[in-house]
Amino acid sequence: MALRPLAPRSRKGSTGAPAWMVTFADLATLMLTFFILLLSFAEMDVEKYRAMAQSMAVAFGTANVVAEDVGGSPLTLIESDTVSLPEPPDSPREEAEFIDDRGAAPELTTIPEGIVELSQRLIGELEDEVADEALSINYDQQQVVIRFSEQATFNSGQAEIKSDMLPIIDRVVDVVSQCMGDVIVAGYTDDVPITSNRFRSNWDLSAARAVSVVHELVLNRQIPAERVIAAGRAETQPLAPNTSAENRALNRRVEISIREPECDDSVSTSDLPVEILP
């Protein structure tokens, strides 16, 4: 019986890429990986790489890190098994500073000796009148102010000094005449317009009252005229807003200001029983 050779099988119906295509794809992938590695090493931060490698070594429990799916020798870490901490700076640690948020202590107000002396003399001479609120005595760093209320000094709408006030002004003159310094007498009113045949406005009334006091200081007393100035200031510079009858009465006044007085036998500021003007 004769044997016939088998006919070759037909490859019809076979599918898929040619065998060389798989090899070419692997080669292209390896080439791409190679160039990516070159690029990453060219821009690598050494410190970041060391920290990353150390973290991987700790995670895998070894001191060596081997790149996956890549042949070759493993990458050996230079650092120890623990991540290195930044070295402390050479400069010593700054000590904590204490911050006092209470603010600086207020500076003590220095009052000239002449003002202290004159204020104390006036307080001693006019203590009863100050207690009765017929007048008040105040001072600051430039002057001493004697303030007469309208109720004690003048009748409403008039400029003649009440007879009861004349002896008090005499005692003021006795004290002021013993000290040097300019004397300014100023009259003040409230903001209510005056209705009078004698005075055209509050300016006339305030000026007339100031002149009446100046007459008692200069014409009949011991203070030289060149030291004294009379001023009418009407409703300007009120002590309180003109919103009530009490405030208006407070604003109607006459003030005698002695500027930068100089007296003998000066005393300490701590011995003075009056308050500084605001």
PDB file of C-alpha atoms in Angstrom:
ATOM      1  CA  MET A   1       0.000   0.000   0.000  1.00  0.00           C
ATOM      2  CA  ALA A   2       1.527   3.229  -1.109  1.00  0.00           C
ATOM      3  CA  LEU A   3       1.629   6.248   1.281  1.00  0.00           C
ATOM      4  CA  ARG A   4       0.772   9.662  -0.020  1.00  0.00           C
ATOM      5  CA  PRO A   5       2.233  12.761   1.532  1.00  0.00           C
ATOM      6  CA  LEU A   6      -0.112  14.882   3.605  1.00  0.00           C
ATOM      7  CA  ALA A   7      -1.170  18.134   2.049  1.00  0.00           C
ATOM      8  CA  PRO A   8      -0.062  21.256   4.000  1.00  0.00           C
ATOM      9  CA  ARG A   9      -2.660  22.747   6.244  1.00  0.00           C
ATOM     10  CA  SER A  10      -4.256  25.895   5.116  1.00  0.00           C
ATOM     11  CA  ARG A  11      -3.601  29.039   7.246  1.00  0.00           C
ATOM     12  CA  LYS A  12      -6.857  30.596   6.262  1.00  0.00           C
ATOM     13  CA  GLY A  13      -8.686  32.088   9.172  1.00  0.00           C
ATOM     14  CA  SER A  14      -5.545  32.967  11.295  1.00  0.00           C
ATOM     15  CA  THR A  15      -5.754  36.406  13.074  1.00  0.00           C
ATOM     16  CA  GLY A  16      -3.452  38.764  15.089  1.00  0.00           C
ATOM     17  CA  ALA A  17      -0.417  40.953  14.453  1.00  0.00           C
ATOM     18  CA  PRO A  18       2.695  39.538  12.860  1.00  0.00           C
ATOM     19  CA  ALA A  19       5.329  38.226  15.269  1.00  0.00           C
ATOM     20  CA  TRP A  20       7.822  40.976  14.382  1.00  0.00           C
ATOM     21  CA  MET A  21       5.302  43.626  15.447  1.00  0.00           C
ATOM     22  CA  VAL A  22       5.348  42.385  19.057  1.00  0.00           C
ATOM     23  CA  THR A  23       9.150  42.547  19.164  1.00  0.00           C
ATOM     24  CA  PHE A  24       9.164  46.059  17.677  1.00  0.00           C
ATOM     25  CA  ALA A  25       6.589  47.292  20.233  1.00  0.00           C
ATOM     26  CA  ASP A  26       8.681  45.930  23.102  1.00  0.00           C
ATOM     27  CA  LEU A  27      11.766  47.649  21.711  1.00  0.00           C
ATOM     28  CA  ALA A  28       9.943  50.976  21.313  1.00  0.00           C
ATOM     29  CA  THR A  29       8.603  50.773  24.882  1.00  0.00           C
ATOM     30  CA  LEU A  30      12.067  50.061  26.276  1.00  0.00           C
ATOM     31  CA  MET A  31      13.555  52.944  24.320  1.00  0.00           C
ATOM     32  CA  LEU A  32      10.875  55.315  25.637  1.00  0.00           C
ATOM     33  CA  THR A  33      11.491  54.143  29.201  1.00  0.00           C
ATOM     34  CA  PHE A  34      15.220  54.616  28.756  1.00  0.00           C
ATOM     35  CA  PHE A  35      14.852  58.234  27.589  1.00  0.00           C
ATOM     36  CA  ILE A  36      12.388  59.013  30.382  1.00  0.00           C
ATOM     37  CA  LEU A  37      14.884  57.725  32.910  1.00  0.00           C
ATOM     38  CA  LEU A  38      17.624  59.861  31.386  1.00  0.00           C
ATOM     39  CA  LEU A  39      15.408  62.926  31.602  1.00  0.00           C
ATOM     40  CA  SER A  40      14.395  62.222  35.193  1.00  0.00           C
ATOM     41  CA  PHE A  41      18.024  61.742  36.298  1.00  0.00           C
ATOM     42  CA  ALA A  42      19.063  64.927  34.527  1.00  0.00           C
ATOM     43  CA  GLU A  43      16.540  67.032  36.557  1.00  0.00           C
ATOM     44  CA  MET A  44      16.552  65.028  39.776  1.00  0.00           C
ATOM     45  CA  ASP A  45      16.782  66.717  43.165  1.00  0.00           C
ATOM     46  CA  VAL A  46      19.357  64.698  45.110  1.00  0.00           C
ATOM     47  CA  GLU A  47      17.838  65.432  48.486  1.00  0.00           C
ATOM     48  CA  LYS A  48      14.366  64.455  47.335  1.00  0.00           C
ATOM     49  CA  TYR A  49      15.723  61.292  45.751  1.00  0.00           C
ATOM     50  CA  ARG A  50      17.507  60.299  48.944  1.00  0.00           C
ATOM     51  CA  ALA A  51      14.422  60.895  51.046  1.00  0.00           C
ATOM     52  CA  MET A  52      12.281  58.901  48.593  1.00  0.00           C
ATOM     53  CA  ALA A  53      14.748  56.044  48.426  1.00  0.00           C
ATOM     54  CA  GLN A  54      15.071  55.917  52.181  1.00  0.00           C
ATOM     55  CA  SER A  55      11.292  55.838  52.596  1.00  0.00           C
ATOM     56  CA  MET A  56      11.056  52.952  50.106  1.00  0.00           C
ATOM     57  CA  ALA A  57      13.834  51.086  51.896  1.00  0.00           C
ATOM     58  CA  VAL A  58      12.078  51.415  55.241  1.00  0.00           C
ATOM     59  CA  ALA A  59       8.786  50.316  53.693  1.00  0.00           C
ATOM     60  CA  PHE A  60      10.365  47.196  52.117  1.00  0.00           C
ATOM     61  CA  GLY A  61      12.485  46.409  55.162  1.00  0.00           C
ATOM     62  CA  THR A  62      15.806  46.572  53.320  1.00  0.00           C
ATOM     63  CA  ALA A  63      18.625  49.007  52.719  1.00  0.00           C
ATOM     64  CA  ASN A  64      18.614  48.342  48.934  1.00  0.00           C
ATOM     65  CA  VAL A  65      16.098  49.473  46.378  1.00  0.00           C
ATOM     66  CA  VAL A  66      15.825  47.535  43.116  1.00  0.00           C
ATOM     67  CA  ALA A  67      14.034  49.033  40.154  1.00  0.00           C
ATOM     68  CA  GLU A  68      11.115  46.868  39.100  1.00  0.00           C
ATOM     69  CA  ASP A  69      11.218  45.093  35.727  1.00  0.00           C
ATOM     70  CA  VAL A  70      14.617  46.572  34.954  1.00  0.00           C
ATOM     71  CA  GLY A  71      17.757  44.524  34.948  1.00  0.00           C
ATOM     72  CA  GLY A  72      21.049  45.555  36.434  1.00  0.00           C
ATOM     73  CA  SER A  73      22.540  45.928  39.868  1.00  0.00           C
ATOM     74  CA  PRO A  74      20.466  47.329  42.690  1.00  0.00           C
ATOM     75  CA  LEU A  75      20.752  50.950  43.787  1.00  0.00           C
ATOM     76  CA  THR A  76      22.524  51.042  47.129  1.00  0.00           C
ATOM     77  CA  LEU A  77      21.623  53.774  49.572  1.00  0.00           C
ATOM     78  CA  ILE A  78      24.436  55.873  50.993  1.00  0.00           C
ATOM     79  CA  GLU A  79      22.413  57.096  53.960  1.00  0.00           C
ATOM     80  CA  SER A  80      21.618  55.046  57.046  1.00  0.00           C
ATOM     81  CA  ASP A  81      18.335  53.221  57.538  1.00  0.00           C
ATOM     82  CA  THR A  82      16.680  56.257  59.054  1.00  0.00           C
ATOM     83  CA  VAL A  83      15.721  59.433  57.305  1.00  0.00           C
ATOM     84  CA  SER A  84      18.220  62.168  58.063  1.00  0.00           C
ATOM     85  CA  LEU A  85      16.857  65.210  59.853  1.00  0.00           C
ATOM     86  CA  PRO A  86      17.970  68.727  59.002  1.00  0.00           C
ATOM     87  CA  GLU A  87      20.892  69.883  61.042  1.00  0.00           C
ATOM     88  CA  PRO A  88      20.165  72.520  63.671  1.00  0.00           C
ATOM     89  CA  PRO A  89      21.266  76.026  62.744  1.00  0.00           C
ATOM     90  CA  ASP A  90      24.552  77.277  64.084  1.00  0.00           C
ATOM     91  CA  SER A  91      22.976  80.420  65.541  1.00  0.00           C
ATOM     92  CA  PRO A  92      21.704  80.016  69.123  1.00  0.00           C
ATOM     93  CA  ARG A  93      17.983  79.922  69.727  1.00  0.00           C
ATOM     94  CA  GLU A  94      16.595  83.337  70.458  1.00  0.00           C
ATOM     95  CA  GLU A  95      15.292  83.762  73.958  1.00  0.00           C
ATOM     96  CA  ALA A  96      11.642  84.620  74.445  1.00  0.00           C
ATOM     97  CA  GLU A  97      11.050  88.311  74.924  1.00  0.00           C
ATOM     98  CA  PHE A  98       8.654  89.690  77.516  1.00  0.00           C
ATOM     99  CA  ILE A  99       6.144  92.099  75.993  1.00  0.00           C
ATOM    100  CA  ASP A 100       4.539  94.570  78.342  1.00  0.00           C
ATOM    101  CA  ASP A 101       1.164  95.478  76.860  1.00  0.00           C
ATOM    102  CA  ARG A 102       0.253  97.802  79.685  1.00  0.00           C
ATOM    103  CA  GLY A 103       1.733 100.767  77.836  1.00  0.00           C
ATOM    104  CA  ALA A 104       4.301 103.242  78.939  1.00  0.00           C
ATOM    105  CA  ALA A 105       3.770 105.007  82.226  1.00  0.00           C
ATOM    106  CA  PRO A 106       2.354 108.496  81.768  1.00  0.00           C
ATOM    107  CA  GLU A 107       4.816 111.275  82.229  1.00  0.00           C
ATOM    108  CA  LEU A 108       4.352 113.518  85.226  1.00  0.00           C
ATOM    109  CA  THR A 109       3.155 117.006  84.438  1.00  0.00           C
ATOM    110  CA  THR A 110       5.616 119.669  85.509  1.00  0.00           C
ATOM    111  CA  ILE A 111       4.005 122.852  86.766  1.00  0.00           C
ATOM    112  CA  PRO A 112       6.102 126.050  86.997  1.00  0.00           C
ATOM    113  CA  GLU A 113       6.715 127.227  90.528  1.00  0.00           C
ATOM    114  CA  GLY A 114       5.095 130.619  89.915  1.00  0.00           C
ATOM    115  CA  ILE A 115       1.783 128.996  88.951  1.00  0.00           C
ATOM    116  CA  VAL A 116       1.940 126.713  91.966  1.00  0.00           C
ATOM    117  CA  GLU A 117       2.647 129.602  94.322  1.00  0.00           C
ATOM    118  CA  LEU A 118      -0.097 131.896  92.979  1.00  0.00           C
ATOM    119  CA  SER A 119      -2.698 129.106  92.975  1.00  0.00           C
ATOM    120  CA  GLN A 120      -1.955 128.209  96.566  1.00  0.00           C
ATOM    121  CA  ARG A 121      -2.161 131.828  97.694  1.00  0.00           C
ATOM    122  CA  LEU A 122      -5.515 132.320  95.963  1.00  0.00           C
ATOM    123  CA  ILE A 123      -6.920 129.096  97.417  1.00  0.00           C
ATOM    124  CA  GLY A 124      -5.829 130.155 100.899  1.00  0.00           C
ATOM    125  CA  GLU A 125      -7.312 133.636 100.505  1.00  0.00           C
ATOM    126  CA  LEU A 126     -10.611 132.635  98.841  1.00  0.00           C
ATOM    127  CA  GLU A 127     -11.303 129.273 100.443  1.00  0.00           C
ATOM    128  CA  ASP A 128     -14.811 130.190 101.608  1.00  0.00           C
ATOM    129  CA  GLU A 129     -15.857 131.598  98.219  1.00  0.00           C
ATOM    130  CA  VAL A 130     -14.561 128.476  96.461  1.00  0.00           C
ATOM    131  CA  ALA A 131     -16.578 126.314  98.874  1.00  0.00           C
ATOM    132  CA  ASP A 132     -19.709 128.384  98.149  1.00  0.00           C
ATOM    133  CA  GLU A 133     -19.118 127.990  94.375  1.00  0.00           C
ATOM    134  CA  ALA A 134     -19.101 131.753  93.867  1.00  0.00           C
ATOM    135  CA  LEU A 135     -15.825 131.260  92.029  1.00  0.00           C
ATOM    136  CA  SER A 136     -13.351 128.528  91.162  1.00  0.00           C
ATOM    137  CA  ILE A 137      -9.575 128.463  90.798  1.00  0.00           C
ATOM    138  CA  ASN A 138      -7.860 126.228  88.252  1.00  0.00           C
ATOM    139  CA  TYR A 139      -4.497 126.134  86.574  1.00  0.00           C
ATOM    140  CA  ASP A 140      -2.504 124.470  83.820  1.00  0.00           C
ATOM    141  CA  GLN A 141       1.115 124.737  82.721  1.00  0.00           C
ATOM    142  CA  GLN A 142       0.739 128.286  81.374  1.00  0.00           C
ATOM    143  CA  GLN A 143      -1.731 130.125  83.587  1.00  0.00           C
ATOM    144  CA  VAL A 144      -3.919 130.390  86.666  1.00  0.00           C
ATOM    145  CA  VAL A 145      -7.643 130.976  86.003  1.00  0.00           C
ATOM    146  CA  ILE A 146     -10.076 132.579  88.456  1.00  0.00           C
ATOM    147  CA  ARG A 147     -13.605 131.922  87.194  1.00  0.00           C
ATOM    148  CA  PHE A 148     -16.533 133.999  88.512  1.00  0.00           C
ATOM    149  CA  SER A 149     -20.072 132.722  87.967  1.00  0.00           C
ATOM    150  CA  GLU A 150     -22.638 135.130  86.537  1.00  0.00           C
ATOM    151  CA  GLN A 151     -25.090 134.436  89.338  1.00  0.00           C
ATOM    152  CA  ALA A 152     -22.623 135.606  91.999  1.00  0.00           C
ATOM    153  CA  THR A 153     -21.139 138.511  90.025  1.00  0.00           C
ATOM    154  CA  PHE A 154     -23.811 140.101  87.784  1.00  0.00           C
ATOM    155  CA  ASN A 155     -27.533 140.475  87.525  1.00  0.00           C
ATOM    156  CA  SER A 156     -29.106 138.976  84.408  1.00  0.00           C
ATOM    157  CA  GLY A 157     -28.495 141.094  81.306  1.00  0.00           C
ATOM    158  CA  GLN A 158     -26.441 143.693  83.221  1.00  0.00           C
ATOM    159  CA  ALA A 159     -22.737 144.584  83.381  1.00  0.00           C
ATOM    160  CA  GLU A 160     -22.512 146.209  86.827  1.00  0.00           C
ATOM    161  CA  ILE A 161     -20.732 144.077  89.435  1.00  0.00           C
ATOM    162  CA  LYS A 162     -22.815 143.157  92.444  1.00  0.00           C
ATOM    163  CA  SER A 163     -21.804 145.000  95.591  1.00  0.00           C
ATOM    164  CA  ASP A 164     -21.257 141.720  97.450  1.00  0.00           C
ATOM    165  CA  MET A 165     -18.593 140.739  94.918  1.00  0.00           C
ATOM    166  CA  LEU A 166     -16.459 143.900  95.280  1.00  0.00           C
ATOM    167  CA  PRO A 167     -14.720 142.865  98.549  1.00  0.00           C
ATOM    168  CA  ILE A 168     -13.894 139.503  96.981  1.00  0.00           C
ATOM    169  CA  ILE A 169     -12.300 141.185  93.964  1.00  0.00           C
ATOM    170  CA  ASP A 170     -10.303 143.352  96.377  1.00  0.00           C
ATOM    171  CA  ARG A 171      -8.830 140.214  97.936  1.00  0.00           C
ATOM    172  CA  VAL A 172      -8.051 138.819  94.480  1.00  0.00           C
ATOM    173  CA  VAL A 173      -6.201 142.017  93.620  1.00  0.00           C
ATOM    174  CA  ASP A 174      -4.182 141.844  96.855  1.00  0.00           C
ATOM    175  CA  VAL A 175      -2.867 138.402  95.863  1.00  0.00           C
ATOM    176  CA  VAL A 176      -2.398 138.961  92.122  1.00  0.00           C
ATOM    177  CA  SER A 177      -0.570 142.279  92.645  1.00  0.00           C
ATOM    178  CA  GLN A 178       2.213 140.407  94.480  1.00  0.00           C
ATOM    179  CA  CYS A 179       3.030 138.306  91.395  1.00  0.00           C
ATOM    180  CA  MET A 180       4.174 139.292  87.934  1.00  0.00           C
ATOM    181  CA  GLY A 181       2.423 138.161  84.734  1.00  0.00           C
ATOM    182  CA  ASP A 182      -0.089 139.374  82.163  1.00  0.00           C
ATOM    183  CA  VAL A 183      -3.716 139.483  83.308  1.00  0.00           C
ATOM    184  CA  ILE A 184      -6.517 138.754  80.805  1.00  0.00           C
ATOM    185  CA  VAL A 185     -10.116 139.426  81.830  1.00  0.00           C
ATOM    186  CA  ALA A 186     -12.629 137.705  79.498  1.00  0.00           C
ATOM    187  CA  GLY A 187     -16.428 137.815  79.587  1.00  0.00           C
ATOM    188  CA  TYR A 188     -18.612 134.954  78.274  1.00  0.00           C
ATOM    189  CA  THR A 189     -22.342 134.453  77.666  1.00  0.00           C
ATOM    190  CA  ASP A 190     -24.572 131.617  76.521  1.00  0.00           C
ATOM    191  CA  ASP A 191     -25.951 131.266  72.986  1.00  0.00           C
ATOM    192  CA  VAL A 192     -29.327 132.906  73.672  1.00  0.00           C
ATOM    193  CA  PRO A 193     -29.511 136.306  71.874  1.00  0.00           C
ATOM    194  CA  ILE A 194     -29.860 139.203  74.281  1.00  0.00           C
ATOM    195  CA  THR A 195     -32.840 141.555  74.145  1.00  0.00           C
ATOM    196  CA  SER A 196     -31.731 144.919  75.528  1.00  0.00           C
ATOM    197  CA  ASN A 197     -31.756 148.573  74.549  1.00  0.00           C
ATOM    198  CA  ARG A 198     -28.256 148.967  75.999  1.00  0.00           C
ATOM    199  CA  PHE A 199     -26.430 146.016  74.439  1.00  0.00           C
ATOM    200  CA  ARG A 200     -26.681 145.169  70.761  1.00  0.00           C
ATOM    201  CA  SER A 201     -25.605 141.552  71.198  1.00  0.00           C
ATOM    202  CA  ASN A 202     -23.917 139.092  73.525  1.00  0.00           C
ATOM    203  CA  TRP A 203     -20.596 140.498  72.321  1.00  0.00           C
ATOM    204  CA  ASP A 204     -21.426 143.893  73.808  1.00  0.00           C
ATOM    205  CA  LEU A 205     -22.615 142.341  77.074  1.00  0.00           C
ATOM    206  CA  SER A 206     -19.572 140.075  77.513  1.00  0.00           C
ATOM    207  CA  ALA A 207     -17.158 142.910  76.710  1.00  0.00           C
ATOM    208  CA  ALA A 208     -18.925 145.299  79.128  1.00  0.00           C
ATOM    209  CA  ARG A 209     -18.690 142.779  81.941  1.00  0.00           C
ATOM    210  CA  ALA A 210     -14.980 142.247  81.281  1.00  0.00           C
ATOM    211  CA  VAL A 211     -14.394 146.018  81.349  1.00  0.00           C
ATOM    212  CA  SER A 212     -16.245 146.307  84.673  1.00  0.00           C
ATOM    213  CA  VAL A 213     -13.850 143.821  86.262  1.00  0.00           C
ATOM    214  CA  VAL A 214     -10.849 145.555  84.662  1.00  0.00           C
ATOM    215  CA  HIS A 215     -11.954 148.832  86.281  1.00  0.00           C
ATOM    216  CA  GLU A 216     -11.804 147.167  89.686  1.00  0.00           C
ATOM    217  CA  LEU A 217      -8.361 145.742  88.941  1.00  0.00           C
ATOM    218  CA  VAL A 218      -6.731 148.794  87.370  1.00  0.00           C
ATOM    219  CA  LEU A 219      -8.493 152.068  87.987  1.00  0.00           C
ATOM    220  CA  ASN A 220      -9.094 151.622  91.683  1.00  0.00           C
ATOM    221  CA  ARG A 221      -6.512 149.020  92.683  1.00  0.00           C
ATOM    222  CA  GLN A 222      -2.827 148.078  92.592  1.00  0.00           C
ATOM    223  CA  ILE A 223      -2.304 146.218  89.267  1.00  0.00           C
ATOM    224  CA  PRO A 224      -0.558 148.263  86.519  1.00  0.00           C
ATOM    225  CA  ALA A 225      -2.763 148.910  83.480  1.00  0.00           C
ATOM    226  CA  GLU A 226      -0.116 147.625  81.032  1.00  0.00           C
ATOM    227  CA  ARG A 227      -0.503 144.152  82.513  1.00  0.00           C
ATOM    228  CA  VAL A 228      -4.272 143.912  81.938  1.00  0.00           C
ATOM    229  CA  ILE A 229      -6.311 143.065  78.810  1.00  0.00           C
ATOM    230  CA  ALA A 230     -10.137 143.070  78.540  1.00  0.00           C
ATOM    231  CA  ALA A 231     -11.854 140.710  76.075  1.00  0.00           C
ATOM    232  CA  GLY A 232     -15.494 140.004  75.204  1.00  0.00           C
ATOM    233  CA  ARG A 233     -16.005 136.487  73.811  1.00  0.00           C
ATOM    234  CA  ALA A 234     -19.787 136.118  73.890  1.00  0.00           C
ATOM    235  CA  GLU A 235     -20.921 132.480  73.462  1.00  0.00           C
ATOM    236  CA  THR A 236     -17.561 131.194  72.159  1.00  0.00           C
ATOM    237  CA  GLN A 237     -15.567 128.625  74.141  1.00  0.00           C
ATOM    238  CA  PRO A 238     -18.477 127.265  76.236  1.00  0.00           C
ATOM    239  CA  LEU A 239     -17.666 125.081  79.226  1.00  0.00           C
ATOM    240  CA  ALA A 240     -20.657 122.845  78.429  1.00  0.00           C
ATOM    241  CA  PRO A 241     -23.066 122.471  75.497  1.00  0.00           C
ATOM    242  CA  ASN A 242     -25.831 125.055  75.557  1.00  0.00           C
ATOM    243  CA  THR A 243     -28.521 122.394  75.733  1.00  0.00           C
ATOM    244  CA  SER A 244     -29.974 123.047  79.191  1.00  0.00           C
ATOM    245  CA  ALA A 245     -30.568 125.874  81.646  1.00  0.00           C
ATOM    246  CA  GLU A 246     -27.853 124.528  83.958  1.00  0.00           C
ATOM    247  CA  ASN A 247     -25.277 124.421  81.162  1.00  0.00           C
ATOM    248  CA  ARG A 248     -26.161 127.930  79.978  1.00  0.00           C
ATOM    249  CA  ALA A 249     -25.737 129.259  83.520  1.00  0.00           C
ATOM    250  CA  LEU A 250     -22.327 127.573  83.664  1.00  0.00           C
ATOM    251  CA  ASN A 251     -21.258 129.232  80.404  1.00  0.00           C
ATOM    252  CA  ARG A 252     -22.218 132.734  81.588  1.00  0.00           C
ATOM    253  CA  ARG A 253     -19.077 133.760  83.443  1.00  0.00           C
ATOM    254  CA  VAL A 254     -16.081 136.088  83.754  1.00  0.00           C
ATOM    255  CA  GLU A 255     -12.539 134.724  83.924  1.00  0.00           C
ATOM    256  CA  ILE A 256      -9.356 136.364  85.182  1.00  0.00           C
ATOM    257  CA  SER A 257      -6.335 134.554  83.730  1.00  0.00           C
ATOM    258  CA  ILE A 258      -2.822 135.280  84.994  1.00  0.00           C
ATOM    259  CA  ARG A 259      -0.324 134.128  82.354  1.00  0.00           C
ATOM    260  CA  GLU A 260       3.060 132.758  83.454  1.00  0.00           C
ATOM    261  CA  PRO A 261       3.063 134.335  86.902  1.00  0.00           C
ATOM    262  CA  GLU A 262       6.254 134.748  88.889  1.00  0.00           C
ATOM    263  CA  CYS A 263       5.960 134.867  92.657  1.00  0.00           C
ATOM    264  CA  ASP A 264       8.364 134.573  95.567  1.00  0.00           C
ATOM    265  CA  ASP A 265       8.431 131.769  98.130  1.00  0.00           C
ATOM    266  CA  SER A 266       7.515 129.012  95.672  1.00  0.00           C
ATOM    267  CA  VAL A 267       6.128 125.761  97.062  1.00  0.00           C
ATOM    268  CA  SER A 268       6.127 122.147  95.906  1.00  0.00           C
ATOM    269  CA  THR A 269       3.453 121.020  93.445  1.00  0.00           C
ATOM    270  CA  SER A 270       2.474 118.191  95.770  1.00  0.00           C
ATOM    271  CA  ASP A 271       1.265 120.689  98.343  1.00  0.00           C
ATOM    272  CA  LEU A 272      -1.255 122.289  95.965  1.00  0.00           C
ATOM    273  CA  PRO A 273      -4.919 121.295  96.615  1.00  0.00           C
ATOM    274  CA  VAL A 274      -6.325 122.233  93.188  1.00  0.00           C
ATOM    275  CA  GLU A 275      -6.657 120.199  90.008  1.00  0.00           C
ATOM    276  CA  ILE A 276      -5.015 120.687  86.619  1.00  0.00           C
ATOM    277  CA  LEU A 277      -7.227 121.941  83.811  1.00  0.00           C
ATOM    278  CA  PRO A 278      -7.979 119.305  81.157  1.00  0.00           C
TER     279      PRO A 278
END
